[in-house]
Amino acid sequence: MSMIRELRAAVRPALRRGETGYGARVEERGTPSSVVDCAVYRDGRRVKDQLTPGEAMERVRASGGFAWIGLHEPTEPEFAGIAREFGLHPLAVEDAVHAHQRPKLERYDDTLFTVFKTIHYVEHAELTATSEVVETGEVMCFTGRDFIITVRHGGQGSLRALRHRLEDDPELLSKGPSAVLHAIADQVVDGYIAVADAVQDDIDEVEIDVFSSAQGGGSSRGGDAGRIYQLKREVLEFKRAVSPLLRPMQLLSERPMRLVDPDIQKYFRDVADHLARVNEQVVSFDELLNSILQANLAQATVAQNEDMRKITAWAAIIAVPTMICGVYGMNFEHMPELEWKYGYELVMGVIATICFTIHRGFKRNGWL
């Protein structure tokens, strides 16, 4: 997780300065400020020239290879020119600009539009009822025969390190845009695995707190229910990112597609397998949190019952002197032992004996 935070820290200043992944200011060449990087790859190697998206596409059409354009939260005017240049479908463009989409895979003519939800684990010293456990973002990919356009939303999910890793493996990158699509899917799913491990630690912590208080004979902490419910909300957010992606990964790994290299399709099977395992984990998290929440509520009910039994027991004990004192507090002239020399001691002795007997009975039965 520290690596992710370092990548975020490295990417954000560059985005604010309007720089590409290689340090060039994109505004100087008239490129929309949302473009993080734009490059042409031929035979798996990057053409070192800094290009605008239009120039990149012209270079590809003239000399072959493919273009990879990375954008971060583009506005409609910024994305409009790129959409016209690459012939992107208006519906997909609208989804890419406004974000907040479900993970999905759609085909528009000769372009695949893929949406991934990125998940980032939020580090926290202690889990509370208001802790944010996961942050979500989005990575959207337009994959064509000779181009791939990645649109990123949110502060995490940087693709800079991924781009460098792919550039260090020309043989894989020579497979074309589908190799980039696979690498993005693999990075997203690997992020899910890391977050699932971290969330598992949080669930274990809550589980230990709840059941250790039960075994210790004490009531659970008042914030346990709030913490469990907050964790359930975060797990549900996690589930919304993972579960809808199962079908797209299955299609990419099993159904032949003209835009996906057959050699790359084999790698998608591995991603789909990892995703299925993460989905099983997330489903089990939800079920386990339901059990923990029910146990916590049961403990609270038991604690309330114990309190009520104690209150009832003391009320029964106090009722004895209240009744006797109430009788002798009435202003009748003729009452037994009213004028007897040892009447007070006798009455107090009777009260103490009855109260002690009742207290002992309640103590024996576990009410006190």
PDB file of C-alpha atoms in Angstrom, residues 9-301:
ATOM      1  CA  ALA A   9       2.091  11.541  -4.472  1.00  0.00           C
ATOM      2  CA  ALA A  10       4.220  11.458  -7.600  1.00  0.00           C
ATOM      3  CA  VAL A  11       1.349  11.723 -10.075  1.00  0.00           C
ATOM      4  CA  ARG A  12      -0.757  14.479  -8.523  1.00  0.00           C
ATOM      5  CA  PRO A  13       1.838  17.280  -8.731  1.00  0.00           C
ATOM      6  CA  ALA A  14       2.482  16.389 -12.355  1.00  0.00           C
ATOM      7  CA  LEU A  15      -1.215  16.537 -13.135  1.00  0.00           C
ATOM      8  CA  ARG A  16      -1.546  19.928 -11.456  1.00  0.00           C
ATOM      9  CA  ARG A  17       1.402  21.228 -13.519  1.00  0.00           C
ATOM     10  CA  GLY A  18      -0.138  19.752 -16.673  1.00  0.00           C
ATOM     11  CA  GLU A  19       2.866  17.521 -17.413  1.00  0.00           C
ATOM     12  CA  THR A  20       3.009  14.229 -19.269  1.00  0.00           C
ATOM     13  CA  GLY A  21       4.505  11.127 -17.780  1.00  0.00           C
ATOM     14  CA  TYR A  22       7.888  12.148 -19.229  1.00  0.00           C
ATOM     15  CA  GLY A  23       7.914  15.688 -17.861  1.00  0.00           C
ATOM     16  CA  ALA A  24       6.849  17.771 -20.896  1.00  0.00           C
ATOM     17  CA  ARG A  25       4.241  20.459 -20.448  1.00  0.00           C
ATOM     18  CA  VAL A  26       1.328  19.492 -22.661  1.00  0.00           C
ATOM     19  CA  GLU A  27      -0.087  23.048 -22.850  1.00  0.00           C
ATOM     20  CA  GLU A  28       2.948  24.184 -24.843  1.00  0.00           C
ATOM     21  CA  ARG A  29       1.841  22.072 -27.811  1.00  0.00           C
ATOM     22  CA  GLY A  30      -1.839  22.875 -27.620  1.00  0.00           C
ATOM     23  CA  THR A  31      -2.782  19.519 -26.156  1.00  0.00           C
ATOM     24  CA  PRO A  32      -5.694  19.481 -23.663  1.00  0.00           C
ATOM     25  CA  SER A  33      -4.401  19.781 -20.107  1.00  0.00           C
ATOM     26  CA  SER A  34      -6.159  16.519 -19.187  1.00  0.00           C
ATOM     27  CA  VAL A  35      -3.697  14.544 -21.336  1.00  0.00           C
ATOM     28  CA  VAL A  36      -1.189  12.923 -18.983  1.00  0.00           C
ATOM     29  CA  ASP A  37       0.815  11.163 -21.701  1.00  0.00           C
ATOM     30  CA  CYS A  38       0.578  10.543 -25.433  1.00  0.00           C
ATOM     31  CA  ALA A  39       2.913   8.243 -27.316  1.00  0.00           C
ATOM     32  CA  VAL A  40       3.229   6.033 -30.371  1.00  0.00           C
ATOM     33  CA  TYR A  41       4.591   2.491 -30.046  1.00  0.00           C
ATOM     34  CA  ARG A  42       6.065   0.607 -32.956  1.00  0.00           C
ATOM     35  CA  ASP A  43       7.343  -2.980 -32.587  1.00  0.00           C
ATOM     36  CA  GLY A  44       6.850  -2.641 -28.857  1.00  0.00           C
ATOM     37  CA  ARG A  45       9.089   0.424 -28.533  1.00  0.00           C
ATOM     38  CA  ARG A  46       8.101   3.991 -27.814  1.00  0.00           C
ATOM     39  CA  VAL A  47       8.646   6.676 -30.414  1.00  0.00           C
ATOM     40  CA  LYS A  48      10.397   9.274 -28.304  1.00  0.00           C
ATOM     41  CA  ASP A  49       8.778  12.336 -29.883  1.00  0.00           C
ATOM     42  CA  GLN A  50       6.288  14.271 -27.758  1.00  0.00           C
ATOM     43  CA  LEU A  51       3.077  14.220 -29.762  1.00  0.00           C
ATOM     44  CA  THR A  52      -0.435  15.592 -29.612  1.00  0.00           C
ATOM     45  CA  PRO A  53      -3.233  13.006 -29.991  1.00  0.00           C
ATOM     46  CA  GLY A  54      -3.822  14.154 -33.576  1.00  0.00           C
ATOM     47  CA  GLU A  55      -0.140  13.882 -34.456  1.00  0.00           C
ATOM     48  CA  ALA A  56       0.042  10.470 -32.801  1.00  0.00           C
ATOM     49  CA  MET A  57      -2.791   9.152 -34.935  1.00  0.00           C
ATOM     50  CA  GLU A  58      -1.241  10.575 -38.107  1.00  0.00           C
ATOM     51  CA  ARG A  59       2.060   8.903 -37.228  1.00  0.00           C
ATOM     52  CA  VAL A  60       0.300   5.560 -36.671  1.00  0.00           C
ATOM     53  CA  ARG A  61      -1.583   5.744 -39.965  1.00  0.00           C
ATOM     54  CA  ALA A  62       1.586   6.628 -41.829  1.00  0.00           C
ATOM     55  CA  SER A  63       4.095   4.270 -40.219  1.00  0.00           C
ATOM     56  CA  GLY A  64       2.105   1.642 -38.313  1.00  0.00           C
ATOM     57  CA  GLY A  65       2.177   0.767 -34.625  1.00  0.00           C
ATOM     58  CA  PHE A  66      -0.395   2.040 -32.156  1.00  0.00           C
ATOM     59  CA  ALA A  67      -1.039   5.133 -30.056  1.00  0.00           C
ATOM     60  CA  TRP A  68      -1.585   5.165 -26.293  1.00  0.00           C
ATOM     61  CA  ILE A  69      -3.187   8.318 -24.948  1.00  0.00           C
ATOM     62  CA  GLY A  70      -3.696   8.731 -21.209  1.00  0.00           C
ATOM     63  CA  LEU A  71      -6.138  11.301 -19.837  1.00  0.00           C
ATOM     64  CA  HIS A  72      -7.112  12.320 -16.317  1.00  0.00           C
ATOM     65  CA  GLU A  73     -10.639  13.621 -15.688  1.00  0.00           C
ATOM     66  CA  PRO A  74     -11.127  15.324 -19.079  1.00  0.00           C
ATOM     67  CA  THR A  75     -13.897  17.847 -19.612  1.00  0.00           C
ATOM     68  CA  GLU A  76     -16.310  17.579 -22.534  1.00  0.00           C
ATOM     69  CA  PRO A  77     -14.502  20.250 -24.624  1.00  0.00           C
ATOM     70  CA  GLU A  78     -11.112  18.653 -23.921  1.00  0.00           C
ATOM     71  CA  PHE A  79     -12.334  15.198 -24.957  1.00  0.00           C
ATOM     72  CA  ALA A  80     -14.430  16.293 -27.930  1.00  0.00           C
ATOM     73  CA  GLY A  81     -11.493  16.690 -30.335  1.00  0.00           C
ATOM     74  CA  ILE A  82      -9.982  13.326 -29.365  1.00  0.00           C
ATOM     75  CA  ALA A  83     -13.376  11.643 -29.743  1.00  0.00           C
ATOM     76  CA  ARG A  84     -13.740  13.031 -33.285  1.00  0.00           C
ATOM     77  CA  GLU A  85     -10.183  12.106 -34.231  1.00  0.00           C
ATOM     78  CA  PHE A  86     -10.571   8.475 -33.144  1.00  0.00           C
ATOM     79  CA  GLY A  87     -14.255   8.055 -34.057  1.00  0.00           C
ATOM     80  CA  LEU A  88     -15.446   7.252 -30.532  1.00  0.00           C
ATOM     81  CA  HIS A  89     -19.134   6.598 -29.972  1.00  0.00           C
ATOM     82  CA  PRO A  90     -20.991   9.515 -28.284  1.00  0.00           C
ATOM     83  CA  LEU A  91     -22.537   7.266 -25.608  1.00  0.00           C
ATOM     84  CA  ALA A  92     -19.147   5.910 -24.592  1.00  0.00           C
ATOM     85  CA  VAL A  93     -17.691   9.417 -24.628  1.00  0.00           C
ATOM     86  CA  GLU A  94     -20.470  10.640 -22.330  1.00  0.00           C
ATOM     87  CA  ASP A  95     -19.762   7.780 -19.899  1.00  0.00           C
ATOM     88  CA  ALA A  96     -16.040   8.506 -19.965  1.00  0.00           C
ATOM     89  CA  VAL A  97     -16.476  12.209 -19.209  1.00  0.00           C
ATOM     90  CA  HIS A  98     -19.081  11.955 -16.456  1.00  0.00           C
ATOM     91  CA  ALA A  99     -17.720   8.764 -14.811  1.00  0.00           C
ATOM     92  CA  HIS A 100     -19.582   6.960 -11.959  1.00  0.00           C
ATOM     93  CA  GLN A 101     -20.195   3.940 -14.179  1.00  0.00           C
ATOM     94  CA  ARG A 102     -20.543   0.252 -13.365  1.00  0.00           C
ATOM     95  CA  PRO A 103     -17.648  -1.954 -14.495  1.00  0.00           C
ATOM     96  CA  LYS A 104     -18.589  -3.148 -17.957  1.00  0.00           C
ATOM     97  CA  LEU A 105     -17.437  -4.131 -21.442  1.00  0.00           C
ATOM     98  CA  GLU A 106     -19.222  -2.728 -24.486  1.00  0.00           C
ATOM     99  CA  ARG A 107     -18.462  -2.828 -28.185  1.00  0.00           C
ATOM    100  CA  TYR A 108     -19.070   0.161 -30.431  1.00  0.00           C
ATOM    101  CA  ASP A 109     -18.229  -0.634 -34.073  1.00  0.00           C
ATOM    102  CA  ASP A 110     -14.478  -1.335 -34.049  1.00  0.00           C
ATOM    103  CA  THR A 111     -13.865  -0.058 -30.517  1.00  0.00           C
ATOM    104  CA  LEU A 112     -14.081  -1.826 -27.169  1.00  0.00           C
ATOM    105  CA  PHE A 113     -15.135   0.357 -24.247  1.00  0.00           C
ATOM    106  CA  THR A 114     -14.125  -1.067 -20.869  1.00  0.00           C
ATOM    107  CA  VAL A 115     -14.799   0.394 -17.431  1.00  0.00           C
ATOM    108  CA  PHE A 116     -12.793  -0.639 -14.368  1.00  0.00           C
ATOM    109  CA  LYS A 117     -13.408   0.480 -10.788  1.00  0.00           C
ATOM    110  CA  THR A 118     -10.153   1.090  -8.953  1.00  0.00           C
ATOM    111  CA  ILE A 119     -10.062   0.493  -5.193  1.00  0.00           C
ATOM    112  CA  HIS A 120      -7.601   2.039  -2.747  1.00  0.00           C
ATOM    113  CA  TYR A 121      -7.329   1.057   0.912  1.00  0.00           C
ATOM    114  CA  VAL A 122      -7.341   4.056   3.256  1.00  0.00           C
ATOM    115  CA  GLU A 123      -4.814   3.594   6.034  1.00  0.00           C
ATOM    116  CA  HIS A 124      -6.119   4.344   9.535  1.00  0.00           C
ATOM    117  CA  ALA A 125      -4.664   3.994  13.012  1.00  0.00           C
ATOM    118  CA  GLU A 126      -7.931   2.704  14.456  1.00  0.00           C
ATOM    119  CA  LEU A 127     -11.183   1.619  12.865  1.00  0.00           C
ATOM    120  CA  THR A 128     -14.058   3.813  14.045  1.00  0.00           C
ATOM    121  CA  ALA A 129     -17.737   4.205  13.183  1.00  0.00           C
ATOM    122  CA  THR A 130     -16.796   6.966  10.708  1.00  0.00           C
ATOM    123  CA  SER A 131     -13.601   5.496   9.228  1.00  0.00           C
ATOM    124  CA  GLU A 132     -13.305   5.489   5.446  1.00  0.00           C
ATOM    125  CA  VAL A 133     -11.857   2.098   4.575  1.00  0.00           C
ATOM    126  CA  VAL A 134     -11.813   2.166   0.766  1.00  0.00           C
ATOM    127  CA  GLU A 135     -11.628   4.882  -1.880  1.00  0.00           C
ATOM    128  CA  THR A 136     -12.899   4.232  -5.381  1.00  0.00           C
ATOM    129  CA  GLY A 137     -11.885   5.614  -8.738  1.00  0.00           C
ATOM    130  CA  GLU A 138     -12.360   4.637 -12.357  1.00  0.00           C
ATOM    131  CA  VAL A 139     -10.230   3.725 -15.346  1.00  0.00           C
ATOM    132  CA  MET A 140     -11.960   3.620 -18.719  1.00  0.00           C
ATOM    133  CA  CYS A 141     -10.331   2.208 -21.846  1.00  0.00           C
ATOM    134  CA  PHE A 142     -11.181   2.771 -25.503  1.00  0.00           C
ATOM    135  CA  THR A 143      -9.417  -0.040 -27.351  1.00  0.00           C
ATOM    136  CA  GLY A 144      -9.162   0.039 -31.153  1.00  0.00           C
ATOM    137  CA  ARG A 145      -7.045  -1.676 -33.775  1.00  0.00           C
ATOM    138  CA  ASP A 146      -4.258   0.893 -33.575  1.00  0.00           C
ATOM    139  CA  PHE A 147      -4.959   2.914 -30.455  1.00  0.00           C
ATOM    140  CA  ILE A 148      -5.885   2.716 -26.799  1.00  0.00           C
ATOM    141  CA  ILE A 149      -7.206   5.701 -24.867  1.00  0.00           C
ATOM    142  CA  THR A 150      -7.270   5.494 -21.084  1.00  0.00           C
ATOM    143  CA  VAL A 151      -9.421   7.899 -19.078  1.00  0.00           C
ATOM    144  CA  ARG A 152      -8.813   7.983 -15.336  1.00  0.00           C
ATOM    145  CA  HIS A 153     -11.068   9.449 -12.659  1.00  0.00           C
ATOM    146  CA  GLY A 154     -10.124   9.798  -9.016  1.00  0.00           C
ATOM    147  CA  GLY A 155      -6.882  10.406  -7.164  1.00  0.00           C
ATOM    148  CA  GLN A 156      -5.608   6.816  -7.297  1.00  0.00           C
ATOM    149  CA  GLY A 157      -5.024   4.258 -10.038  1.00  0.00           C
ATOM    150  CA  SER A 158      -2.103   6.000 -11.754  1.00  0.00           C
ATOM    151  CA  LEU A 159      -0.936   4.217 -14.909  1.00  0.00           C
ATOM    152  CA  ARG A 160       2.499   5.852 -15.074  1.00  0.00           C
ATOM    153  CA  ALA A 161       4.371   2.962 -13.437  1.00  0.00           C
ATOM    154  CA  LEU A 162       2.397   0.496 -15.575  1.00  0.00           C
ATOM    155  CA  ARG A 163       3.404   2.344 -18.753  1.00  0.00           C
ATOM    156  CA  HIS A 164       7.081   2.176 -17.738  1.00  0.00           C
ATOM    157  CA  ARG A 165       6.838  -1.538 -16.972  1.00  0.00           C
ATOM    158  CA  LEU A 166       5.290  -2.259 -20.354  1.00  0.00           C
ATOM    159  CA  GLU A 167       7.932  -0.188 -22.118  1.00  0.00           C
ATOM    160  CA  ASP A 168      10.537  -2.397 -20.452  1.00  0.00           C
ATOM    161  CA  ASP A 169       8.894  -5.428 -22.113  1.00  0.00           C
ATOM    162  CA  PRO A 170       8.806  -4.643 -25.878  1.00  0.00           C
ATOM    163  CA  GLU A 171       7.861  -8.232 -26.771  1.00  0.00           C
ATOM    164  CA  LEU A 172       4.618  -7.969 -24.815  1.00  0.00           C
ATOM    165  CA  LEU A 173       3.903  -4.406 -25.913  1.00  0.00           C
ATOM    166  CA  SER A 174       4.334  -5.429 -29.555  1.00  0.00           C
ATOM    167  CA  LYS A 175       1.051  -7.366 -29.215  1.00  0.00           C
ATOM    168  CA  GLY A 176      -0.735  -4.038 -29.554  1.00  0.00           C
ATOM    169  CA  PRO A 177      -3.480  -2.232 -27.614  1.00  0.00           C
ATOM    170  CA  SER A 178      -4.904  -5.449 -26.173  1.00  0.00           C
ATOM    171  CA  ALA A 179      -1.637  -5.971 -24.271  1.00  0.00           C
ATOM    172  CA  VAL A 180      -2.158  -2.588 -22.601  1.00  0.00           C
ATOM    173  CA  LEU A 181      -5.786  -3.458 -21.827  1.00  0.00           C
ATOM    174  CA  HIS A 182      -4.698  -6.695 -20.181  1.00  0.00           C
ATOM    175  CA  ALA A 183      -2.000  -4.933 -18.147  1.00  0.00           C
ATOM    176  CA  ILE A 184      -4.546  -2.411 -16.856  1.00  0.00           C
ATOM    177  CA  ALA A 185      -7.015  -5.167 -15.939  1.00  0.00           C
ATOM    178  CA  ASP A 186      -4.241  -7.091 -14.195  1.00  0.00           C
ATOM    179  CA  GLN A 187      -3.145  -4.036 -12.192  1.00  0.00           C
ATOM    180  CA  VAL A 188      -6.715  -3.246 -11.149  1.00  0.00           C
ATOM    181  CA  VAL A 189      -7.363  -6.822  -9.982  1.00  0.00           C
ATOM    182  CA  ASP A 190      -4.011  -6.967  -8.167  1.00  0.00           C
ATOM    183  CA  GLY A 191      -5.168  -3.834  -6.353  1.00  0.00           C
ATOM    184  CA  TYR A 192      -8.348  -5.673  -5.352  1.00  0.00           C
ATOM    185  CA  ILE A 193      -6.256  -8.495  -3.851  1.00  0.00           C
ATOM    186  CA  ALA A 194      -4.182  -6.067  -1.773  1.00  0.00           C
ATOM    187  CA  VAL A 195      -7.300  -4.267  -0.520  1.00  0.00           C
ATOM    188  CA  ALA A 196      -9.014  -7.575   0.306  1.00  0.00           C
ATOM    189  CA  ASP A 197      -6.061  -8.575   2.501  1.00  0.00           C
ATOM    190  CA  ALA A 198      -6.182  -5.218   4.322  1.00  0.00           C
ATOM    191  CA  VAL A 199      -9.958  -5.392   4.819  1.00  0.00           C
ATOM    192  CA  GLN A 200      -9.548  -8.934   6.171  1.00  0.00           C
ATOM    193  CA  ASP A 201      -7.285  -7.511   8.892  1.00  0.00           C
ATOM    194  CA  ASP A 202      -9.954  -4.938   9.833  1.00  0.00           C
ATOM    195  CA  ILE A 203     -12.635  -7.637  10.018  1.00  0.00           C
ATOM    196  CA  ASP A 204     -10.382  -9.825  12.164  1.00  0.00           C
ATOM    197  CA  GLU A 205      -9.827  -6.885  14.520  1.00  0.00           C
ATOM    198  CA  VAL A 206     -13.546  -6.251  14.897  1.00  0.00           C
ATOM    199  CA  GLU A 207     -14.270  -9.953  15.342  1.00  0.00           C
ATOM    200  CA  ILE A 208     -11.665 -10.262  18.102  1.00  0.00           C
ATOM    201  CA  ASP A 209     -13.032  -7.195  19.898  1.00  0.00           C
ATOM    202  CA  VAL A 210     -16.621  -8.453  19.788  1.00  0.00           C
ATOM    203  CA  PHE A 211     -16.005 -12.039  20.873  1.00  0.00           C
ATOM    204  CA  SER A 212     -13.270 -11.291  23.401  1.00  0.00           C
ATOM    205  CA  SER A 213     -15.689  -9.007  25.261  1.00  0.00           C
ATOM    206  CA  ALA A 214     -18.237 -11.838  25.252  1.00  0.00           C
ATOM    207  CA  GLN A 215     -15.763 -14.378  26.620  1.00  0.00           C
ATOM    208  CA  GLY A 216     -14.592 -11.909  29.234  1.00  0.00           C
ATOM    209  CA  GLY A 217     -18.096 -11.652  30.611  1.00  0.00           C
ATOM    210  CA  GLY A 218     -18.368  -7.945  29.839  1.00  0.00           C
ATOM    211  CA  SER A 219     -20.569  -6.126  27.439  1.00  0.00           C
ATOM    212  CA  SER A 220     -19.241  -5.133  24.040  1.00  0.00           C
ATOM    213  CA  ARG A 221     -18.096  -1.600  23.467  1.00  0.00           C
ATOM    214  CA  GLY A 222     -20.802   0.837  22.486  1.00  0.00           C
ATOM    215  CA  GLY A 223     -19.034   1.673  19.222  1.00  0.00           C
ATOM    216  CA  ASP A 224     -18.794  -1.929  17.974  1.00  0.00           C
ATOM    217  CA  ALA A 225     -22.128  -1.891  16.150  1.00  0.00           C
ATOM    218  CA  GLY A 226     -21.234   1.395  14.468  1.00  0.00           C
ATOM    219  CA  ARG A 227     -17.829   0.087  13.422  1.00  0.00           C
ATOM    220  CA  ILE A 228     -19.303  -3.123  12.040  1.00  0.00           C
ATOM    221  CA  TYR A 229     -21.975  -1.280  10.093  1.00  0.00           C
ATOM    222  CA  GLN A 230     -19.420   1.158   8.651  1.00  0.00           C
ATOM    223  CA  LEU A 231     -17.224  -1.758   7.612  1.00  0.00           C
ATOM    224  CA  LYS A 232     -20.241  -3.402   5.950  1.00  0.00           C
ATOM    225  CA  ARG A 233     -20.840  -0.219   3.938  1.00  0.00           C
ATOM    226  CA  GLU A 234     -17.231  -0.173   2.779  1.00  0.00           C
ATOM    227  CA  VAL A 235     -17.333  -3.874   1.872  1.00  0.00           C
ATOM    228  CA  LEU A 236     -20.498  -3.202  -0.134  1.00  0.00           C
ATOM    229  CA  GLU A 237     -18.627  -0.467  -2.032  1.00  0.00           C
ATOM    230  CA  PHE A 238     -15.853  -2.977  -2.668  1.00  0.00           C
ATOM    231  CA  LYS A 239     -18.387  -5.535  -3.883  1.00  0.00           C
ATOM    232  CA  ARG A 240     -19.870  -3.038  -6.359  1.00  0.00           C
ATOM    233  CA  ALA A 241     -16.454  -2.735  -7.960  1.00  0.00           C
ATOM    234  CA  VAL A 242     -15.613  -6.445  -8.093  1.00  0.00           C
ATOM    235  CA  SER A 243     -18.814  -8.344  -8.897  1.00  0.00           C
ATOM    236  CA  PRO A 244     -19.902  -6.505 -12.082  1.00  0.00           C
ATOM    237  CA  LEU A 245     -16.418  -6.996 -13.553  1.00  0.00           C
ATOM    238  CA  LEU A 246     -16.733 -10.801 -13.549  1.00  0.00           C
ATOM    239  CA  ARG A 247     -18.744 -10.946 -16.768  1.00  0.00           C
ATOM    240  CA  PRO A 248     -16.460  -8.590 -18.779  1.00  0.00           C
ATOM    241  CA  MET A 249     -13.369 -10.556 -17.727  1.00  0.00           C
ATOM    242  CA  GLN A 250     -15.103 -13.795 -18.677  1.00  0.00           C
ATOM    243  CA  LEU A 251     -15.886 -12.408 -22.126  1.00  0.00           C
ATOM    244  CA  LEU A 252     -12.336 -11.141 -22.647  1.00  0.00           C
ATOM    245  CA  SER A 253     -10.882 -14.493 -21.609  1.00  0.00           C
ATOM    246  CA  GLU A 254     -13.263 -16.840 -23.434  1.00  0.00           C
ATOM    247  CA  ARG A 255     -14.908 -15.150 -26.417  1.00  0.00           C
ATOM    248  CA  PRO A 256     -12.716 -14.592 -29.501  1.00  0.00           C
ATOM    249  CA  MET A 257     -12.503 -10.874 -30.349  1.00  0.00           C
ATOM    250  CA  ARG A 258     -10.883  -9.232 -33.335  1.00  0.00           C
ATOM    251  CA  LEU A 259      -9.476  -6.469 -31.166  1.00  0.00           C
ATOM    252  CA  VAL A 260      -7.852  -8.856 -28.674  1.00  0.00           C
ATOM    253  CA  ASP A 261      -4.719 -10.735 -29.681  1.00  0.00           C
ATOM    254  CA  PRO A 262      -5.193 -14.525 -29.172  1.00  0.00           C
ATOM    255  CA  ASP A 263      -1.936 -14.721 -27.214  1.00  0.00           C
ATOM    256  CA  ILE A 264      -3.119 -11.922 -24.895  1.00  0.00           C
ATOM    257  CA  GLN A 265      -6.509 -13.589 -24.409  1.00  0.00           C
ATOM    258  CA  LYS A 266      -4.764 -16.405 -22.541  1.00  0.00           C
ATOM    259  CA  TYR A 267      -3.513 -13.887 -19.991  1.00  0.00           C
ATOM    260  CA  PHE A 268      -7.035 -12.602 -19.424  1.00  0.00           C
ATOM    261  CA  ARG A 269      -7.941 -16.053 -18.089  1.00  0.00           C
ATOM    262  CA  ASP A 270      -5.472 -15.593 -15.253  1.00  0.00           C
ATOM    263  CA  VAL A 271      -6.946 -12.169 -14.455  1.00  0.00           C
ATOM    264  CA  ALA A 272     -10.460 -13.621 -14.498  1.00  0.00           C
ATOM    265  CA  ASP A 273      -9.381 -16.381 -12.108  1.00  0.00           C
ATOM    266  CA  HIS A 274      -7.883 -13.880  -9.649  1.00  0.00           C
ATOM    267  CA  LEU A 275     -10.993 -11.725  -9.899  1.00  0.00           C
ATOM    268  CA  ALA A 276     -13.253 -14.704  -9.133  1.00  0.00           C
ATOM    269  CA  ARG A 277     -11.236 -15.460  -6.001  1.00  0.00           C
ATOM    270  CA  VAL A 278     -11.439 -11.845  -4.834  1.00  0.00           C
ATOM    271  CA  ASN A 279     -15.185 -11.875  -5.437  1.00  0.00           C
ATOM    272  CA  GLU A 280     -15.526 -14.978  -3.252  1.00  0.00           C
ATOM    273  CA  GLN A 281     -13.552 -13.193  -0.535  1.00  0.00           C
ATOM    274  CA  VAL A 282     -15.747 -10.107  -0.680  1.00  0.00           C
ATOM    275  CA  VAL A 283     -18.928 -12.198  -0.500  1.00  0.00           C
ATOM    276  CA  SER A 284     -17.532 -14.056   2.507  1.00  0.00           C
ATOM    277  CA  PHE A 285     -16.629 -10.701   4.115  1.00  0.00           C
ATOM    278  CA  ASP A 286     -20.248  -9.594   3.838  1.00  0.00           C
ATOM    279  CA  GLU A 287     -21.564 -12.829   5.332  1.00  0.00           C
ATOM    280  CA  LEU A 288     -18.999 -12.782   8.149  1.00  0.00           C
ATOM    281  CA  LEU A 289     -19.853  -9.167   9.023  1.00  0.00           C
ATOM    282  CA  ASN A 290     -23.541 -10.135   9.164  1.00  0.00           C
ATOM    283  CA  SER A 291     -22.676 -12.861  11.688  1.00  0.00           C
ATOM    284  CA  ILE A 292     -20.480 -10.504  13.716  1.00  0.00           C
ATOM    285  CA  LEU A 293     -23.202  -7.850  13.758  1.00  0.00           C
ATOM    286  CA  GLN A 294     -25.807 -10.376  14.904  1.00  0.00           C
ATOM    287  CA  ALA A 295     -23.455 -11.603  17.640  1.00  0.00           C
ATOM    288  CA  ASN A 296     -22.851  -8.024  18.752  1.00  0.00           C
ATOM    289  CA  LEU A 297     -26.577  -7.303  18.905  1.00  0.00           C
ATOM    290  CA  ALA A 298     -27.141 -10.547  20.823  1.00  0.00           C
ATOM    291  CA  GLN A 299     -24.481  -9.498  23.323  1.00  0.00           C
ATOM    292  CA  ALA A 300     -26.158  -6.125  23.737  1.00  0.00           C
ATOM    293  CA  THR A 301     -29.488  -7.868  24.365  1.00  0.00           C
TER     294      THR A 301
END
